[in-house]
């Protein structure tokens, strides 16, 4: 998708369709749309006056432009009450609008921002939200349907009218296109069935994706894992016939074009590690899951995919920091070779781990990923995973759960989430929880009491970060959204975390 800020008058904008966001409870036409409405013989005024369009959140009413404008339709989009509108919700409303326009076959859309809406945030924040909202509408779950009508039409050109076209806002539009494209790319991977997306295929997809980006890719195979004594990752992989892999992607700021302009950070600068869970299918293993909803477990590599998406975006955005992306990937399957409850394994960091529940496999593979990142010189660690049913029950698909050991890094993650327009909510790792993962036979165990499950998983991961500032993002709820009751991003994989991590790399590079 291409996108840019326009200074054209709304009624002169060339597009297949115009999108006009309107607040709830506004009975008058926004002044910016008066000339447009005149051409439409007052149709919008009438709809508002008769309360046939109320501006309720995600309400959509298409109005035909009667061939009086260079655009064919004006789509009114409700953005709800002003007090409730933030940049997350604006993205959601525009993503919904974008989807409807695509289904009608429109490719070129222009968003008209009335002053009242534009004033809700800075021009840059608005530009980002509008561009990402529309950009993220370019995704479908039905990619394997043999008759797939909607996949063909993508929104290819976006114009935004009503923002001061300053440099920062224009730059924000460009960045937002990169972020939306990277997110959509990995949403397709998360959506892919596990029979077509094995660890080996994951590696192939990453190889293709990093071509020409300047990113450096290394793939560890099972022999490498044995040499590095990655006993936790290998333990999970044992039950599967598909060979495990570990994907390692490096972004080197001093190789980036920007380094020549601004001066690079030497080897003493921070190294951000992004570690993502890449379980291509989670059956639970010997602690097998119930059949109900097990098909969802094809998306258990959402964290790993998000790391790759973030690395792709980072390669284009060129933050001033070295970043290493680490994605341990395997299936979690039951078999005669599979690990059993009660088994004890030794991870690459040397800690012994008692496996209480083979379905708590994500933390096992992440532990070896984190240890690898530490050994590779990571100074800051962010891990991301579809890790616990507990976080899904707590936050639903609405927000990412965050846990950490360092308030400064957590603050940066929160700022990154604001820029990204993704909701991140911190949950505790207080010392009060200490002891939950103590094992009788080994150093730690991978599962414990039936409560505080997301915190327990975080405590387990914290054992491996060697005191580095660390944030754990649990996206088990936010990675997939198909709750028809909610007015949020509709159906399927969301690409949760891609934008947060890419924005974090930027902030950390500037701090
Ligand atoms: N992949 C699951 C977590 C999950 C659940 C992701 C629902 C997406 C939707 C994870 O590997 C898992 O099975 N977690 C268990 C851990 C438990 C056995 C300690 C859980 O949360 O129930
Ligand atoms: Mn599991
Ligand atoms: Zn899992």
Short mmCIF file of C-alpha atoms and ligand atoms in Angstrom, two decimals:
data_model
loop_
_atom_site.label_atom_id
_atom_site.label_comp_id
_atom_site.label_asym_id
_atom_site.label_seq_id
_atom_site.Cartn_x
_atom_site.Cartn_y
_atom_site.Cartn_z
CA UNK A 1 0.00 0.00 0.00
CA UNK A 2 1.06 3.52 -0.75
CA UNK A 3 -0.01 6.34 1.55
CA UNK A 4 0.41 10.09 1.78
CA UNK A 5 -0.92 13.24 3.38
CA UNK A 6 -2.99 15.41 1.04
CA UNK A 7 -3.85 19.08 1.14
CA UNK A 8 -6.68 18.67 -1.36
CA UNK A 9 -10.18 19.78 -0.40
CA UNK A 10 -12.35 16.75 0.49
CA UNK A 11 -14.72 17.31 -2.41
CA UNK A 12 -11.77 17.39 -4.83
CA UNK A 13 -10.02 14.25 -3.57
CA UNK A 14 -9.49 11.60 -6.26
CA UNK A 15 -10.36 8.18 -4.89
CA UNK A 16 -12.72 5.26 -5.23
CA UNK A 17 -14.11 6.11 -1.83
CA UNK A 18 -13.82 8.76 0.85
CA UNK A 19 -13.96 7.79 4.52
CA UNK A 20 -15.43 10.37 6.89
CA UNK A 21 -15.05 9.57 10.62
CA UNK A 22 -17.79 11.13 12.74
CA UNK A 23 -18.26 11.24 16.52
CA UNK A 24 -21.33 9.86 18.22
CA UNK A 25 -23.90 12.41 19.32
CA UNK A 26 -22.92 14.91 16.67
CA UNK A 27 -26.05 16.06 14.90
CA UNK A 28 -24.27 18.69 12.81
CA UNK A 29 -22.08 18.16 9.80
CA UNK A 30 -18.36 18.70 10.47
CA UNK A 31 -17.46 22.07 8.81
CA UNK A 32 -14.76 20.33 6.72
CA UNK A 33 -17.46 18.32 4.94
CA UNK A 34 -19.86 21.16 4.11
CA UNK A 35 -18.72 21.63 0.51
CA UNK A 36 -18.71 17.87 0.00
CA UNK A 37 -22.22 17.56 1.41
CA UNK A 38 -23.46 20.33 -0.87
CA UNK A 39 -22.43 18.28 -3.89
CA UNK A 40 -24.39 15.39 -2.39
CA UNK A 41 -27.49 17.58 -2.12
CA UNK A 42 -27.25 17.55 1.67
CA UNK A 43 -27.44 13.78 2.04
CA UNK A 44 -25.00 13.62 4.97
CA UNK A 45 -26.73 16.49 6.80
CA UNK A 46 -29.99 14.64 6.36
CA UNK A 47 -28.62 11.34 7.65
CA UNK A 48 -27.28 13.08 10.76
CA UNK A 49 -30.43 15.15 11.35
CA UNK A 50 -32.72 12.13 10.98
CA UNK A 51 -30.36 10.12 13.23
CA UNK A 52 -30.06 7.48 10.54
CA UNK A 53 -26.34 7.69 11.16
CA UNK A 54 -25.47 8.20 14.84
CA UNK A 55 -21.71 7.87 14.83
CA UNK A 56 -21.79 4.82 17.08
CA UNK A 57 -18.43 3.09 17.23
CA UNK A 58 -17.82 1.16 13.98
CA UNK A 59 -21.18 2.18 12.50
CA UNK A 60 -20.76 2.34 8.73
CA UNK A 61 -23.01 4.04 6.20
CA UNK A 62 -21.93 4.34 2.55
CA UNK A 63 -23.35 7.33 0.67
CA UNK A 64 -23.19 7.42 -3.12
CA UNK A 65 -21.53 10.56 -4.47
CA UNK A 66 -24.00 10.69 -7.41
CA UNK A 67 -21.15 11.17 -9.87
CA UNK A 68 -20.76 14.76 -8.68
CA UNK A 69 -17.26 14.20 -7.23
CA UNK A 70 -13.98 12.66 -8.42
CA UNK A 71 -14.70 9.92 -5.85
CA UNK A 72 -17.59 7.48 -6.06
CA UNK A 73 -18.63 6.92 -2.45
CA UNK A 74 -18.41 8.66 0.89
CA UNK A 75 -18.41 6.19 3.75
CA UNK A 76 -19.45 7.58 7.12
CA UNK A 77 -17.62 5.80 9.94
CA UNK A 78 -18.75 6.15 13.54
CA UNK A 79 -15.88 6.65 15.94
CA UNK A 80 -18.03 6.66 19.09
CA UNK A 81 -17.95 9.14 21.95
CA UNK A 82 -15.01 11.56 21.99
CA UNK A 83 -14.12 10.55 25.57
CA UNK A 84 -13.71 6.92 24.53
CA UNK A 85 -11.72 7.52 21.37
CA UNK A 86 -8.01 6.78 21.51
CA UNK A 87 -5.59 5.77 18.78
CA UNK A 88 -6.18 2.04 19.36
CA UNK A 89 -9.90 2.44 18.77
CA UNK A 90 -9.39 4.74 15.79
CA UNK A 91 -7.21 2.05 14.20
CA UNK A 92 -9.93 -0.54 14.87
CA UNK A 93 -12.71 1.59 13.38
CA UNK A 94 -10.67 2.33 10.25
CA UNK A 95 -9.59 -1.27 9.89
CA UNK A 96 -13.27 -2.26 9.91
CA UNK A 97 -14.09 0.46 7.37
CA UNK A 98 -11.19 -0.59 5.17
CA UNK A 99 -12.43 -4.17 5.12
CA UNK A 100 -15.89 -3.10 3.99
CA UNK A 101 -14.43 -0.95 1.21
CA UNK A 102 -12.23 -3.79 -0.02
CA UNK A 103 -15.26 -6.06 -0.20
CA UNK A 104 -16.91 -3.47 -2.41
CA UNK A 105 -13.86 -3.58 -4.67
CA UNK A 106 -12.39 -0.18 -3.77
CA UNK A 107 -8.62 0.17 -3.99
CA UNK A 108 -7.99 3.89 -3.59
CA UNK A 109 -9.37 5.44 -0.43
CA UNK A 110 -8.99 8.86 1.13
CA UNK A 111 -9.70 9.49 4.79
CA UNK A 112 -11.14 12.93 5.53
CA UNK A 113 -10.31 13.94 9.10
CA UNK A 114 -12.64 16.57 10.53
CA UNK A 115 -10.78 18.99 12.84
CA UNK A 116 -12.65 17.66 15.87
CA UNK A 117 -11.30 14.15 15.22
CA UNK A 118 -7.82 15.28 14.15
CA UNK A 119 -7.50 17.25 17.40
CA UNK A 120 -7.61 14.03 19.46
CA UNK A 121 -3.86 13.50 19.00
CA UNK A 122 -0.74 15.01 17.45
CA UNK A 123 -0.55 15.04 13.65
CA UNK A 124 2.07 12.25 13.76
CA UNK A 125 0.02 10.03 16.06
CA UNK A 126 -3.05 10.60 13.89
CA UNK A 127 -1.10 9.87 10.70
CA UNK A 128 0.19 6.62 12.19
CA UNK A 129 -3.22 5.53 13.44
CA UNK A 130 -5.03 6.25 10.17
CA UNK A 131 -2.36 4.62 8.00
CA UNK A 132 -2.02 1.52 10.17
CA UNK A 133 -5.78 1.20 10.57
CA UNK A 134 -6.36 1.18 6.82
CA UNK A 135 -3.15 -0.78 6.15
CA UNK A 136 -4.19 -3.55 8.53
CA UNK A 137 -7.48 -3.99 6.70
CA UNK A 138 -5.46 -5.57 3.86
CA UNK A 139 -5.65 -9.04 5.35
CA UNK A 140 -7.96 -12.05 4.96
CA UNK A 141 -8.19 -15.38 6.74
CA UNK A 142 -9.72 -17.20 3.75
CA UNK A 143 -6.48 -17.52 1.80
CA UNK A 144 -6.95 -21.22 1.03
CA UNK A 145 -10.49 -20.97 -0.33
CA UNK A 146 -10.54 -21.98 -3.98
CA UNK A 147 -13.09 -19.26 -4.68
CA UNK A 148 -11.85 -16.39 -2.64
CA UNK A 149 -13.51 -13.16 -3.79
CA UNK A 150 -12.11 -10.78 -1.20
CA UNK A 151 -8.46 -11.68 -1.38
CA UNK A 152 -8.06 -10.02 -4.75
CA UNK A 153 -8.89 -6.48 -3.80
CA UNK A 154 -6.35 -4.75 -1.61
CA UNK A 155 -6.37 -1.10 -0.71
CA UNK A 156 -3.40 0.06 -2.73
CA UNK A 157 -3.49 3.82 -2.24
CA UNK A 158 -4.41 5.82 0.84
CA UNK A 159 -4.75 9.59 1.07
CA UNK A 160 -5.24 11.49 4.32
CA UNK A 161 -6.87 14.91 4.28
CA UNK A 162 -6.98 17.17 7.32
CA UNK A 163 -3.55 16.86 8.95
CA UNK A 164 -0.87 19.52 8.92
CA UNK A 165 1.50 18.00 6.43
CA UNK A 166 4.59 18.57 8.56
CA UNK A 167 7.70 16.44 8.09
CA UNK A 168 7.14 14.34 11.19
CA UNK A 169 3.60 13.43 10.16
CA UNK A 170 4.71 12.47 6.64
CA UNK A 171 7.49 10.34 8.10
CA UNK A 172 4.96 8.71 10.42
CA UNK A 173 2.84 7.75 7.40
CA UNK A 174 5.82 6.08 5.73
CA UNK A 175 6.77 4.18 8.88
CA UNK A 176 3.16 3.12 9.41
CA UNK A 177 3.02 1.58 5.93
CA UNK A 178 6.14 -0.46 6.76
CA UNK A 179 4.66 -1.58 10.09
CA UNK A 180 1.28 -2.52 8.64
CA UNK A 181 2.88 -4.45 5.76
CA UNK A 182 5.22 -6.36 8.10
CA UNK A 183 2.29 -7.15 10.38
CA UNK A 184 0.06 -8.39 7.55
CA UNK A 185 2.85 -10.58 6.23
CA UNK A 186 3.22 -12.50 9.46
CA UNK A 187 -0.56 -12.63 10.06
CA UNK A 188 -0.63 -14.91 7.03
CA UNK A 189 1.92 -17.19 8.71
CA UNK A 190 -0.05 -17.34 11.96
CA UNK A 191 -3.18 -18.15 9.95
CA UNK A 192 -1.46 -20.95 8.00
CA UNK A 193 -2.50 -24.50 9.00
CA UNK A 194 0.14 -26.48 10.86
CA UNK A 195 0.39 -29.07 8.07
CA UNK A 196 1.55 -26.33 5.70
CA UNK A 197 3.57 -24.41 8.28
CA UNK A 198 6.10 -26.66 9.99
CA UNK A 199 9.34 -25.41 11.57
CA UNK A 200 11.08 -26.21 8.27
CA UNK A 201 8.55 -24.14 6.30
CA UNK A 202 8.86 -21.35 8.90
CA UNK A 203 12.60 -21.21 8.15
CA UNK A 204 11.92 -21.13 4.39
CA UNK A 205 9.45 -18.26 4.80
CA UNK A 206 11.94 -16.30 6.88
CA UNK A 207 14.68 -16.92 4.30
CA UNK A 208 12.43 -15.44 1.60
CA UNK A 209 11.36 -12.54 3.76
CA UNK A 210 14.85 -11.37 4.75
CA UNK A 211 16.10 -11.31 1.12
CA UNK A 212 17.36 -7.85 0.30
CA UNK A 213 16.65 -6.41 3.75
CA UNK A 214 20.22 -6.40 5.01
CA UNK A 215 19.20 -8.64 7.91
CA UNK A 216 21.57 -11.48 8.73
CA UNK A 217 19.95 -14.92 9.10
CA UNK A 218 21.33 -17.98 10.81
CA UNK A 219 19.40 -21.21 11.39
CA UNK A 220 20.37 -23.70 14.07
CA UNK A 221 19.40 -27.31 13.43
CA UNK A 222 19.04 -30.20 15.86
CA UNK A 223 22.77 -30.99 15.75
CA UNK A 224 23.60 -27.40 16.69
CA UNK A 225 21.07 -27.60 19.52
CA UNK A 226 22.70 -30.79 20.82
CA UNK A 227 26.13 -29.15 20.67
CA UNK A 228 24.78 -26.13 22.60
CA UNK A 229 23.03 -28.49 25.09
CA UNK A 230 19.60 -26.97 24.52
CA UNK A 231 17.95 -29.71 26.53
CA UNK A 232 14.67 -27.83 27.09
CA UNK A 233 13.99 -27.09 23.43
CA UNK A 234 15.11 -30.60 22.41
CA UNK A 235 12.84 -32.09 25.09
CA UNK A 236 9.76 -30.46 23.54
CA UNK A 237 10.89 -31.41 20.02
CA UNK A 238 11.32 -35.10 20.89
CA UNK A 239 7.67 -36.00 20.38
CA UNK A 240 7.50 -34.61 16.84
CA UNK A 241 8.66 -36.07 13.53
CA UNK A 242 9.31 -32.55 12.25
CA UNK A 243 12.86 -31.38 13.00
CA UNK A 244 13.13 -28.39 15.34
CA UNK A 245 14.91 -25.21 14.24
CA UNK A 246 16.13 -22.07 15.87
CA UNK A 247 15.92 -18.96 13.75
CA UNK A 248 18.42 -16.21 14.56
CA UNK A 249 18.08 -12.86 12.80
CA UNK A 250 20.46 -9.99 13.33
CA UNK A 251 19.99 -6.31 12.61
CA UNK A 252 23.23 -4.41 12.83
CA UNK A 253 22.72 -0.66 13.20
CA UNK A 254 26.19 0.15 11.92
CA UNK A 255 25.42 -1.64 8.63
CA UNK A 256 22.24 0.34 8.20
CA UNK A 257 22.24 3.26 5.81
CA UNK A 258 21.34 5.61 8.62
CA UNK A 259 24.57 4.90 10.48
CA UNK A 260 26.52 6.79 7.84
CA UNK A 261 24.40 9.84 8.41
CA UNK A 262 24.08 9.88 12.17
CA UNK A 263 27.07 7.95 13.42
CA UNK A 264 26.70 4.43 14.67
CA UNK A 265 26.73 3.09 18.17
CA UNK A 266 29.81 1.08 18.92
CA UNK A 267 29.98 -2.45 20.30
CA UNK A 268 29.43 -1.00 23.79
CA UNK A 269 25.89 0.12 22.90
CA UNK A 270 22.80 -1.81 23.95
CA UNK A 271 21.77 -5.02 22.19
CA UNK A 272 18.07 -5.70 22.22
CA UNK A 273 17.05 -9.35 22.00
CA UNK A 274 13.57 -10.27 20.82
CA UNK A 275 12.78 -13.89 21.64
CA UNK A 276 9.58 -15.42 20.26
CA UNK A 277 7.77 -18.72 20.87
CA UNK A 278 7.54 -20.67 17.62
CA UNK A 279 5.37 -23.70 18.39
CA UNK A 280 3.87 -24.48 14.97
CA UNK A 281 1.33 -26.81 16.61
CA UNK A 282 0.64 -27.33 20.30
CA UNK A 283 -1.24 -30.56 20.95
CA UNK A 284 -0.19 -30.38 24.59
CA UNK A 285 2.04 -33.43 24.15
CA UNK A 286 1.45 -36.33 26.58
CA UNK A 287 -0.52 -33.84 28.74
CA UNK A 288 -2.77 -33.67 25.71
CA UNK A 289 -5.28 -30.87 25.23
CA UNK A 290 -9.04 -31.44 24.87
CA UNK A 291 -10.26 -31.61 21.25
CA UNK A 292 -12.41 -28.49 21.63
CA UNK A 293 -10.59 -25.56 19.97
CA UNK A 294 -7.38 -27.54 19.53
CA UNK A 295 -7.29 -26.36 15.91
CA UNK A 296 -6.44 -22.90 17.28
CA UNK A 297 -3.08 -24.23 18.33
CA UNK A 298 -1.77 -23.73 14.80
CA UNK A 299 -1.34 -20.13 15.94
CA UNK A 300 1.03 -21.03 18.78
CA UNK A 301 3.93 -19.62 16.78
CA UNK A 302 2.39 -16.12 16.94
CA UNK A 303 5.18 -14.80 19.16
CA UNK A 304 7.92 -16.15 16.89
CA UNK A 305 6.18 -14.74 13.84
CA UNK A 306 5.83 -11.37 15.60
CA UNK A 307 9.58 -11.32 16.23
CA UNK A 308 10.23 -11.90 12.53
CA UNK A 309 7.70 -9.21 11.62
CA UNK A 310 9.35 -6.78 14.01
CA UNK A 311 12.80 -7.57 12.57
CA UNK A 312 11.51 -6.93 9.03
CA UNK A 313 10.10 -3.59 10.14
CA UNK A 314 13.28 -2.75 12.04
CA UNK A 315 15.38 -3.41 8.94
CA UNK A 316 13.33 -0.77 7.12
CA UNK A 317 13.00 1.73 9.99
CA UNK A 318 16.71 1.56 10.86
CA UNK A 319 16.75 2.30 14.58
CA UNK A 320 20.10 3.14 16.19
CA UNK A 321 20.47 -0.06 18.11
CA UNK A 322 21.63 -3.60 17.39
CA UNK A 323 18.80 -6.11 17.56
CA UNK A 324 18.85 -9.89 17.59
CA UNK A 325 15.71 -11.90 16.94
CA UNK A 326 15.63 -15.46 18.27
CA UNK A 327 12.85 -17.90 17.41
CA UNK A 328 13.00 -21.46 18.71
CA UNK A 329 10.48 -23.42 16.64
CA UNK A 330 9.09 -26.95 16.94
CA UNK A 331 5.84 -28.87 17.20
CA UNK A 332 4.61 -30.11 20.58
CA UNK A 333 3.33 -33.65 19.95
CA UNK A 334 2.68 -36.86 21.86
CA UNK A 335 4.56 -39.98 20.73
CA UNK A 336 6.65 -42.84 22.05
CA UNK A 337 9.59 -40.45 22.09
CA UNK A 338 7.76 -37.58 23.75
CA UNK A 339 8.74 -36.15 27.13
CA UNK A 340 6.59 -37.31 30.05
CA UNK A 341 5.33 -35.55 33.17
CA UNK A 342 7.96 -36.09 35.85
CA UNK A 343 10.89 -36.07 33.41
CA UNK A 344 13.76 -33.79 34.32
CA UNK A 345 15.73 -32.00 31.59
CA UNK A 346 18.70 -29.65 31.64
CA UNK A 347 18.53 -26.42 29.64
CA UNK A 348 21.48 -24.73 27.93
CA UNK A 349 21.87 -22.38 30.90
CA UNK A 350 22.58 -25.43 33.09
CA UNK A 351 19.40 -25.31 35.18
CA UNK A 352 17.53 -28.57 35.77
CA UNK A 353 13.81 -28.43 35.01
CA UNK A 354 11.14 -30.84 36.20
CA UNK A 355 8.40 -31.21 33.62
CA UNK A 356 5.12 -31.35 35.49
CA UNK A 357 2.96 -30.67 32.45
CA UNK A 358 4.12 -31.21 28.87
CA UNK A 359 1.58 -28.59 27.77
CA UNK A 360 3.68 -25.90 29.46
CA UNK A 361 6.10 -26.24 26.53
CA UNK A 362 6.40 -22.60 25.49
CA UNK A 363 8.41 -21.60 28.53
CA UNK A 364 10.73 -24.57 27.90
CA UNK A 365 11.68 -23.60 24.37
CA UNK A 366 11.84 -19.90 25.28
CA UNK A 367 14.27 -20.66 28.11
CA UNK A 368 16.84 -21.96 25.62
CA UNK A 369 16.09 -19.05 23.30
CA UNK A 370 16.69 -16.56 26.10
CA UNK A 371 19.90 -18.29 27.20
CA UNK A 372 21.12 -18.16 23.61
CA UNK A 373 20.35 -14.42 23.43
CA UNK A 374 22.23 -13.79 26.69
CA UNK A 375 25.25 -15.70 25.39
CA UNK A 376 25.11 -13.65 22.19
CA UNK A 377 25.47 -10.45 24.22
CA UNK A 378 21.91 -9.25 24.72
CA UNK A 379 21.76 -6.33 27.16
CA UNK A 380 17.95 -6.04 27.07
CA UNK A 381 15.51 -8.89 26.53
CA UNK A 382 11.92 -8.92 25.36
CA UNK A 383 10.23 -12.26 24.91
CA UNK A 384 6.84 -12.72 23.32
CA UNK A 385 4.63 -15.79 23.33
CA UNK A 386 1.13 -17.21 23.12
CA UNK A 387 2.00 -18.56 26.53
CA UNK A 388 -0.97 -19.04 28.84
CA UNK A 389 -4.70 -19.62 28.83
CA UNK A 390 -4.53 -17.61 32.05
CA UNK A 391 -3.76 -14.33 30.22
CA UNK A 392 -6.56 -15.01 27.77
CA UNK A 393 -9.02 -15.41 30.65
CA UNK A 394 -7.69 -12.22 32.26
CA UNK A 395 -7.44 -9.78 29.35
CA UNK A 396 -9.26 -11.51 26.52
CA UNK A 397 -8.17 -10.62 23.01
CA UNK A 398 -8.03 -6.92 23.92
CA UNK A 399 -4.57 -6.53 25.41
CA UNK A 400 -1.08 -7.98 25.70
CA UNK A 401 -0.09 -8.98 29.24
CA UNK A 402 3.33 -7.68 30.25
CA UNK A 403 5.65 -8.81 33.04
CA UNK A 404 9.13 -7.59 33.84
CA UNK A 405 12.01 -7.00 36.21
CA UNK A 406 12.95 -3.44 35.27
CA UNK A 407 10.65 -0.39 35.56
CA UNK A 408 12.67 1.65 33.04
CA UNK A 409 12.33 -0.97 30.30
CA UNK A 410 8.66 -1.49 31.19
CA UNK A 411 8.07 2.26 30.80
CA UNK A 412 9.69 2.16 27.37
CA UNK A 413 7.47 -0.78 26.41
CA UNK A 414 4.43 1.22 27.49
CA UNK A 415 5.57 4.20 25.39
CA UNK A 416 6.23 1.86 22.46
CA UNK A 417 2.71 0.43 22.86
CA UNK A 418 1.25 3.95 22.74
CA UNK A 419 3.10 4.66 19.50
CA UNK A 420 2.08 1.25 18.14
CA UNK A 421 -1.57 1.62 19.05
CA UNK A 422 -1.50 -1.76 20.79
CA UNK A 423 -2.76 -2.27 24.33
CA UNK A 424 -0.22 -3.56 26.82
CA UNK A 425 -1.15 -4.11 30.48
CA UNK A 426 1.36 -4.88 33.19
CA UNK A 427 0.76 -7.72 35.64
CA UNK A 428 2.82 -8.46 38.74
CA UNK A 429 5.89 -10.56 39.46
CA UNK A 430 6.12 -9.58 43.15
CA UNK A 431 8.37 -11.55 45.49
CA UNK A 432 5.14 -12.73 47.16
CA UNK A 433 4.92 -15.29 44.36
CA UNK A 434 8.43 -16.64 45.03
CA UNK A 435 8.52 -20.37 45.57
CA UNK A 436 5.73 -21.21 43.11
CA UNK A 437 8.11 -22.86 40.67
CA UNK A 438 10.41 -24.57 43.20
CA UNK A 439 10.74 -28.27 42.42
CA UNK A 440 11.42 -31.05 44.94
CA UNK A 441 13.74 -32.90 42.61
CA UNK A 442 15.19 -30.23 40.29
CA UNK A 443 16.02 -26.50 40.28
CA UNK A 444 12.61 -25.45 38.98
CA UNK A 445 9.40 -26.96 37.60
CA UNK A 446 7.44 -25.87 34.55
CA UNK A 447 3.97 -25.88 36.08
CA UNK A 448 2.44 -25.49 39.51
CA UNK A 449 -0.76 -24.33 41.28
CA UNK A 450 -3.94 -23.74 39.21
CA UNK A 451 -3.96 -19.96 39.72
CA UNK A 452 -1.79 -16.97 38.64
CA UNK A 453 -0.81 -18.98 35.58
CA UNK A 454 0.51 -16.07 33.52
CA UNK A 455 2.62 -14.79 36.41
CA UNK A 456 3.95 -18.31 37.03
CA UNK A 457 5.10 -18.54 33.42
CA UNK A 458 6.81 -15.15 33.76
CA UNK A 459 8.62 -16.27 36.93
CA UNK A 460 9.90 -19.30 35.05
CA UNK A 461 11.26 -17.19 32.17
CA UNK A 462 12.86 -14.71 34.57
CA UNK A 463 15.12 -17.55 35.76
CA UNK A 464 16.99 -17.36 32.46
CA UNK A 465 17.58 -13.64 31.85
CA UNK A 466 20.69 -13.44 34.08
CA UNK A 467 19.63 -10.14 35.61
CA UNK A 468 19.26 -8.34 32.27
CA UNK A 469 16.40 -5.82 31.99
CA UNK A 470 13.59 -7.98 30.63
CA UNK A 471 9.95 -7.76 29.63
CA UNK A 472 7.78 -10.76 28.85
CA UNK A 473 4.77 -10.21 26.58
CA UNK A 474 2.01 -12.82 26.81
CA UNK A 475 -0.07 -12.63 23.63
CA UNK A 476 -2.14 -15.81 24.11
CA UNK A 477 -5.26 -13.62 24.12
CA UNK A 478 -4.29 -10.83 21.75
CA UNK A 479 -2.74 -12.85 18.91
CA UNK A 480 -6.09 -14.06 17.63
CA UNK A 481 -9.43 -12.29 17.67
CA UNK A 482 -12.71 -13.90 16.69
CA UNK A 483 -15.12 -12.69 19.36
CA UNK A 484 -18.14 -11.40 17.48
CA UNK A 485 -19.40 -9.62 20.60
CA UNK A 486 -16.41 -7.26 20.59
CA UNK A 487 -16.01 -4.23 18.40
CA UNK A 488 -12.34 -4.76 17.77
CA UNK A 489 -10.25 -6.01 14.91
CA UNK A 490 -12.33 -8.69 13.24
CA UNK A 491 -11.55 -12.38 12.90
CA UNK A 492 -8.26 -14.15 12.86
CA UNK A 493 -4.63 -13.39 13.58
CA UNK A 494 -3.91 -9.82 14.65
CA UNK A 495 -0.12 -9.65 14.36
CA UNK A 496 -0.02 -8.74 18.04
CA UNK A 497 3.32 -7.35 19.22
CA UNK A 498 5.02 -6.60 15.89
CA UNK A 499 4.53 -2.87 16.18
CA UNK A 500 5.27 -2.70 19.91
CA UNK A 501 8.64 -4.41 19.46
CA UNK A 502 9.62 -2.36 16.41
CA UNK A 503 8.74 0.88 18.20
CA UNK A 504 10.60 -0.30 21.29
CA UNK A 505 13.77 -0.81 19.25
CA UNK A 506 13.47 2.79 18.15
CA UNK A 507 12.91 4.18 21.62
CA UNK A 508 15.74 2.12 23.09
CA UNK A 509 18.02 3.28 20.27
CA UNK A 510 17.28 6.89 21.17
CA UNK A 511 17.42 6.54 24.95
N1 LIG B 1 -0.14 -22.45 23.81
C1 LIG B 1 -0.72 -22.62 25.10
C2 LIG B 1 -1.38 -21.34 25.61
C3 LIG B 1 -2.58 -20.84 24.86
C4 LIG B 1 -3.84 -21.12 25.31
C5 LIG B 1 -2.43 -20.04 23.74
C6 LIG B 1 -4.94 -20.62 24.62
C7 LIG B 1 -3.52 -19.56 23.04
C8 LIG B 1 -4.76 -19.85 23.49
C9 LIG B 1 0.35 -23.02 26.11
O1 LIG B 1 1.38 -23.79 25.60
C10 LIG B 1 -0.31 -23.82 27.16
O2 LIG B 1 -0.77 -24.89 26.87
N2 LIG B 1 -0.36 -23.29 28.39
C11 LIG B 1 -0.94 -23.97 29.49
C12 LIG B 1 0.08 -24.02 30.60
C13 LIG B 1 -0.31 -24.89 31.76
C14 LIG B 1 -0.29 -26.34 31.34
C15 LIG B 1 0.65 -24.65 32.89
C16 LIG B 1 -2.16 -23.18 29.93
O3 LIG B 1 -2.10 -21.96 29.96
O4 LIG B 1 -3.18 -23.80 30.21
MN1 LIG B 2 0.94 -25.85 25.60
ZN1 LIG B 3 1.78 -23.57 23.59
#
